[in-house]
Amino acid sequence: MEELITSLCNLHFTKLEAQIYITLLESGELTGYQIAKKIHISRSSVYSVLDSMHERGILMLLSGEPLVYRAENPDTLIPKLKRQFSENAEEAQLKLKNIAKDSGQEQFFNLKGLDNVIAKARELLLQAKKEVYMNTDFSLHLFDKEFKILKKRGVRIVVFSFANLNCDGLDIEFYSHYRGECTEGHPTRMMLVTDLNITLIADAYKDRPEFLGTVTQNSLMVSIISEHIHNDIYLLRLKEKKNFVFDESITIGTMLEKR
């Protein structure tokens, strides 16, 4: 019962409203006095709440004396609440967008946590209009919905990975050295560029397992990440075309190589 009350509270019910709605669903038709008695609350407290719920269409009021209340059918109520939320969210988004001011400066925004990185990557993907470049060992099926939307728009999606990722059913260009077996269960990096305009870079590793990331429209950072992804693909294609073997003869002994 508590979980159901919490779910209704997440739909902007108060706890008392949730209790009243559930009680009426269970009991059918009740007067205000009967409702107050069932949920152990004073009649003076319950009547103002019943009036508010009736005005919002959560409860139906049956004619007669005394007044009798009935809960709106969940199959009718919940879709209506979803529509109202969606309409309110779209209106708020439009109004907020109209008042948001662009500082005119190239900013760097920091992210923390795997879920936030995934959410931001999805957001940036959905903003793309022409091309997407990605270097990651995340499961690509995390972005299945976004990839499908982008393909319908005609957006080119180019993905590189050092891991053997599962691409079944994904309409993308995928390049990989297939180093070892599939490691989708333990992601460590995300590099994403959309429309040569904005980039997201994020990673986690053994000594810092929590993901940290940065999002920026800084043109140099966007170019560096784009070039990095392209160069990984170029080296892969050179290796495949010339049967070139990468070994210590081409390394230069830097900290990066020893990491």
One Martini backbone bead per residue (centre of mass of N, CA, C, O) as a GRO file, in nm:
protein
  259
    1MET     BB    1   0.058   0.063  -0.021
    2GLU     BB    2   0.296   0.263   0.008
    3GLU     BB    3   0.388   0.242  -0.289
    4LEU     BB    4   0.125   0.355  -0.410
    5ILE     BB    5   0.131   0.625  -0.266
    6THR     BB    6   0.401   0.714  -0.386
    7SER     BB    7   0.313   0.708  -0.682
    8LEU     BB    8   0.093   0.927  -0.646
    9CYS     BB    9   0.281   1.147  -0.537
   10ASN     BB   10   0.441   1.155  -0.815
   11LEU     BB   11   0.144   1.270  -0.934
   12HIS     BB   12   0.055   1.504  -0.721
   13PHE     BB   13  -0.025   1.380  -0.469
   14THR     BB   14  -0.128   1.355  -0.172
   15LYS     BB   15  -0.146   1.144   0.082
   16LEU     BB   16  -0.450   1.187   0.130
   17GLU     BB   17  -0.543   1.157  -0.162
   18ALA     BB   18  -0.440   0.870  -0.199
   19GLN     BB   19  -0.613   0.743   0.023
   20ILE     BB   20  -0.887   0.822  -0.094
   21TYR     BB   21  -0.867   0.691  -0.371
   22ILE     BB   22  -0.818   0.400  -0.277
   23THR     BB   23  -1.069   0.373  -0.099
   24LEU     BB   24  -1.274   0.415  -0.338
   25LEU     BB   25  -1.182   0.179  -0.510
   26GLU     BB   26  -1.248  -0.039  -0.290
   27SER     BB   27  -1.562   0.074  -0.214
   28GLY     BB   28  -1.667   0.294  -0.428
   29GLU     BB   29  -1.918   0.441  -0.248
   30LEU     BB   30  -1.885   0.754  -0.056
   31THR     BB   31  -1.889   0.945   0.202
   32GLY     BB   32  -1.724   1.168   0.386
   33TYR     BB   33  -1.768   1.020   0.653
   34GLN     BB   34  -1.671   0.738   0.558
   35ILE     BB   35  -1.389   0.821   0.476
   36ALA     BB   36  -1.292   0.934   0.746
   37LYS     BB   37  -1.331   0.666   0.901
   38LYS     BB   38  -1.139   0.481   0.730
   39ILE     BB   39  -0.875   0.695   0.762
   40HIS     BB   40  -0.871   0.849   1.031
   41ILE     BB   41  -1.033   1.137   0.996
   42SER     BB   42  -1.154   1.431   0.994
   43ARG     BB   43  -1.415   1.586   0.840
   44SER     BB   44  -1.292   1.874   0.815
   45SER     BB   45  -1.037   1.767   0.652
   46VAL     BB   46  -1.178   1.612   0.400
   47TYR     BB   47  -1.365   1.814   0.236
   48SER     BB   48  -1.152   1.999   0.096
   49VAL     BB   49  -1.018   1.765  -0.057
   50LEU     BB   50  -1.265   1.666  -0.215
   51ASP     BB   51  -1.311   1.926  -0.372
   52SER     BB   52  -1.037   1.931  -0.518
   53MET     BB   53  -1.061   1.648  -0.655
   54HIS     BB   54  -1.316   1.718  -0.814
   55GLU     BB   55  -1.201   1.960  -0.979
   56ARG     BB   56  -0.964   1.759  -1.103
   57GLY     BB   57  -1.109   1.468  -1.171
   58ILE     BB   58  -1.066   1.230  -0.951
   59LEU     BB   59  -1.362   1.280  -0.869
   60MET     BB   60  -1.699   1.183  -0.827
   61LEU     BB   61  -2.028   1.333  -0.801
   62LEU     BB   62  -2.315   1.239  -0.654
   63SER     BB   63  -2.631   1.273  -0.639
   64GLY     BB   64  -2.752   1.397  -0.336
   65GLU     BB   65  -2.840   1.294   0.006
   66PRO     BB   66  -2.568   1.269   0.070
   67LEU     BB   67  -2.270   1.305  -0.045
   68VAL     BB   68  -2.120   1.116  -0.318
   69TYR     BB   69  -1.826   0.928  -0.389
   70ARG     BB   70  -1.611   0.863  -0.682
   71ALA     BB   71  -1.370   0.711  -0.853
   72GLU     BB   72  -1.182   0.743  -1.103
   73ASN     BB   73  -1.082   0.576  -1.356
   74PRO     BB   74  -0.759   0.482  -1.415
   75ASP     BB   75  -0.787   0.466  -1.737
   76THR     BB   76  -0.861   0.780  -1.732
   77LEU     BB   77  -0.675   0.935  -1.532
   78ILE     BB   78  -0.377   0.876  -1.608
   79PRO     BB   79  -0.377   0.984  -1.902
   80LYS     BB   80  -0.461   1.269  -1.813
   81LEU     BB   81  -0.212   1.327  -1.635
   82LYS     BB   82  -0.005   1.287  -1.861
   83ARG     BB   83  -0.107   1.515  -2.044
   84GLN     BB   84  -0.077   1.743  -1.841
   85PHE     BB   85   0.223   1.711  -1.794
   86SER     BB   86   0.316   1.747  -2.088
   87GLU     BB   87   0.193   2.028  -2.133
   88ASN     BB   88   0.338   2.169  -1.897
   89ALA     BB   89   0.628   2.100  -1.984
   90GLU     BB   90   0.620   2.240  -2.263
   91GLU     BB   91   0.550   2.520  -2.159
   92ALA     BB   92   0.793   2.553  -1.970
   93GLN     BB   93   1.013   2.512  -2.182
   94LEU     BB   94   0.939   2.756  -2.357
   95LYS     BB   95   0.960   2.977  -2.139
   96LEU     BB   96   1.252   2.916  -2.052
   97LYS     BB   97   1.381   2.955  -2.331
   98ASN     BB   98   1.297   3.260  -2.360
   99ILE     BB   99   1.471   3.349  -2.084
  100ALA     BB  100   1.720   3.240  -2.172
  101LYS     BB  101   2.067   3.313  -2.151
  102ASP     BB  102   2.338   3.383  -2.353
  103SER     BB  103   2.671   3.442  -2.274
  104GLY     BB  104   2.881   3.389  -2.530
  105GLN     BB  105   3.037   3.154  -2.394
  106GLU     BB  106   3.259   2.905  -2.351
  107GLN     BB  107   3.163   2.609  -2.190
  108PHE     BB  108   3.204   2.397  -1.893
  109PHE     BB  109   3.038   2.094  -1.810
  110ASN     BB  110   2.978   1.893  -1.533
  111LEU     BB  111   2.979   1.540  -1.456
  112LYS     BB  112   2.812   1.284  -1.239
  113GLY     BB  113   2.772   0.978  -1.324
  114LEU     BB  114   2.643   0.739  -1.522
  115ASP     BB  115   2.346   0.833  -1.561
  116ASN     BB  116   2.423   1.126  -1.652
  117VAL     BB  117   2.582   1.046  -1.901
  118ILE     BB  118   2.359   0.896  -2.050
  119ALA     BB  119   2.153   1.129  -2.055
  120LYS     BB  120   2.334   1.332  -2.212
  121ALA     BB  121   2.382   1.158  -2.461
  122ARG     BB  122   2.086   1.141  -2.544
  123GLU     BB  123   2.040   1.442  -2.575
  124LEU     BB  124   2.257   1.497  -2.795
  125LEU     BB  125   2.155   1.302  -3.005
  126LEU     BB  126   1.867   1.442  -3.042
  127GLN     BB  127   2.015   1.714  -3.161
  128ALA     BB  128   2.095   1.592  -3.412
  129LYS     BB  129   2.129   1.656  -3.790
  130LYS     BB  130   2.396   1.498  -3.929
  131GLU     BB  131   2.638   1.408  -3.709
  132VAL     BB  132   2.797   1.120  -3.541
  133TYR     BB  133   3.049   1.070  -3.287
  134MET     BB  134   3.189   0.759  -3.140
  135ASN     BB  135   3.365   0.659  -2.829
  136THR     BB  136   3.307   0.330  -2.688
  137ASP     BB  137   3.201   0.074  -2.416
  138PHE     BB  138   2.919   0.093  -2.434
  139SER     BB  139   2.617  -0.004  -2.470
  140LEU     BB  140   2.443   0.058  -2.763
  141HIS     BB  141   2.147  -0.018  -2.656
  142LEU     BB  142   2.107   0.243  -2.485
  143PHE     BB  143   2.063   0.399  -2.795
  144ASP     BB  144   1.840   0.282  -2.975
  145LYS     BB  145   1.622   0.504  -2.990
  146GLU     BB  146   1.808   0.734  -3.093
  147PHE     BB  147   1.911   0.599  -3.351
  148LYS     BB  148   1.634   0.571  -3.490
  149ILE     BB  149   1.570   0.871  -3.502
  150LEU     BB  150   1.823   0.958  -3.664
  151LYS     BB  151   1.775   0.783  -3.917
  152LYS     BB  152   1.506   0.921  -3.997
  153ARG     BB  153   1.674   1.203  -4.039
  154GLY     BB  154   1.968   1.126  -4.171
  155VAL     BB  155   2.180   1.054  -3.962
  156ARG     BB  156   2.510   1.008  -3.908
  157ILE     BB  157   2.663   0.705  -3.755
  158VAL     BB  158   2.976   0.696  -3.577
  159VAL     BB  159   3.152   0.405  -3.444
  160PHE     BB  160   3.402   0.346  -3.191
  161SER     BB  161   3.592   0.048  -3.070
  162PHE     BB  162   3.788  -0.172  -2.857
  163ALA     BB  163   3.533  -0.327  -2.845
  164ASN     BB  164   3.295  -0.598  -2.857
  165LEU     BB  165   3.008  -0.494  -2.974
  166ASN     BB  166   2.664  -0.495  -2.984
  167CYS     BB  167   2.488  -0.442  -3.318
  168ASP     BB  168   2.222  -0.562  -3.320
  169GLY     BB  169   1.987  -0.371  -3.501
  170LEU     BB  170   2.196  -0.146  -3.582
  171ASP     BB  171   2.206   0.162  -3.779
  172ILE     BB  172   2.547   0.165  -3.809
  173GLU     BB  173   2.882   0.271  -3.795
  174PHE     BB  174   3.124   0.014  -3.723
  175TYR     BB  175   3.437   0.023  -3.533
  176SER     BB  176   3.688  -0.246  -3.463
  177HIS     BB  177   3.946  -0.442  -3.302
  178TYR     BB  178   3.856  -0.665  -3.114
  179ARG     BB  179   3.946  -0.660  -2.801
  180GLY     BB  180   3.844  -0.921  -2.713
  181GLU     BB  181   3.580  -0.953  -2.533
  182CYS     BB  182   3.292  -0.866  -2.435
  183THR     BB  183   3.251  -0.544  -2.218
  184GLU     BB  184   2.958  -0.418  -2.148
  185GLY     BB  185   2.952  -0.448  -1.819
  186HIS     BB  186   3.224  -0.231  -1.821
  187PRO     BB  187   3.232   0.082  -1.843
  188THR     BB  188   3.483   0.368  -1.923
  189ARG     BB  189   3.378   0.529  -2.196
  190MET     BB  190   3.298   0.868  -2.343
  191MET     BB  191   3.277   0.983  -2.685
  192LEU     BB  192   3.110   1.283  -2.812
  193VAL     BB  193   2.981   1.404  -3.134
  194THR     BB  194   2.777   1.682  -3.261
  195ASP     BB  195   2.791   1.856  -3.548
  196LEU     BB  196   3.060   1.996  -3.472
  197ASN     BB  197   2.956   2.145  -3.173
  198ILE     BB  198   2.952   1.906  -2.948
  199THR     BB  199   3.091   1.760  -2.639
  200LEU     BB  200   3.144   1.437  -2.478
  201ILE     BB  201   3.337   1.350  -2.182
  202ALA     BB  202   3.395   1.022  -2.023
  203ASP     BB  203   3.509   0.849  -1.713
  204ALA     BB  204   3.643   0.533  -1.581
  205TYR     BB  205   3.833   0.363  -1.317
  206LYS     BB  206   3.982   0.182  -1.082
  207ASP     BB  207   4.062   0.447  -0.899
  208ARG     BB  208   3.779   0.573  -1.052
  209PRO     BB  209   3.461   0.445  -1.074
  210GLU     BB  210   3.346   0.720  -1.110
  211PHE     BB  211   3.188   0.919  -1.318
  212LEU     BB  212   3.339   1.170  -1.530
  213GLY     BB  213   3.243   1.484  -1.697
  214THR     BB  214   3.224   1.676  -2.016
  215VAL     BB  215   3.068   1.971  -2.156
  216THR     BB  216   3.123   2.123  -2.491
  217GLN     BB  217   3.172   2.405  -2.744
  218ASN     BB  218   3.456   2.399  -2.780
  219SER     BB  219   3.623   2.395  -3.073
  220LEU     BB  220   3.882   2.245  -2.996
  221MET     BB  221   3.755   2.003  -2.849
  222VAL     BB  222   3.582   1.909  -3.081
  223SER     BB  223   3.822   1.856  -3.274
  224ILE     BB  224   3.987   1.659  -3.104
  225ILE     BB  225   3.770   1.437  -3.076
  226SER     BB  226   3.715   1.398  -3.375
  227GLU     BB  227   4.007   1.323  -3.455
  228HIS     BB  228   4.042   1.083  -3.271
  229ILE     BB  229   3.822   0.906  -3.397
  230HIS     BB  230   3.932   0.912  -3.685
  231ASN     BB  231   4.217   0.795  -3.623
  232ASP     BB  232   4.121   0.521  -3.526
  233ILE     BB  233   3.998   0.444  -3.800
  234TYR     BB  234   4.244   0.481  -3.980
  235LEU     BB  235   4.424   0.268  -3.836
  236LEU     BB  236   4.237   0.032  -3.884
  237ARG     BB  237   4.237   0.048  -4.199
  238LEU     BB  238   4.541   0.023  -4.232
  239LYS     BB  239   4.570  -0.252  -4.100
  240GLU     BB  240   4.375  -0.400  -4.301
  241LYS     BB  241   4.514  -0.311  -4.576
  242LYS     BB  242   4.845  -0.364  -4.481
  243ASN     BB  243   4.899  -0.557  -4.243
  244PHE     BB  244   4.958  -0.403  -3.989
  245VAL     BB  245   5.184  -0.398  -3.706
  246PHE     BB  246   5.151  -0.318  -3.374
  247ASP     BB  247   5.441  -0.206  -3.203
  248GLU     BB  248   5.729  -0.092  -3.038
  249SER     BB  249   5.852   0.051  -3.300
  250ILE     BB  250   5.627   0.307  -3.275
  251THR     BB  251   5.698   0.400  -3.010
  252ILE     BB  252   5.785   0.682  -2.750
  253GLY     BB  253   5.767   0.649  -2.426
  254THR     BB  254   5.509   0.736  -2.281
  255MET     BB  255   5.275   0.767  -2.041
  256LEU     BB  256   5.039   0.684  -2.217
  257GLU     BB  257   5.157   0.403  -2.309
  258LYS     BB  258   5.193   0.302  -1.993
  259ARG     BB  259   4.884   0.306  -1.884
   0.00000   0.00000   0.00000
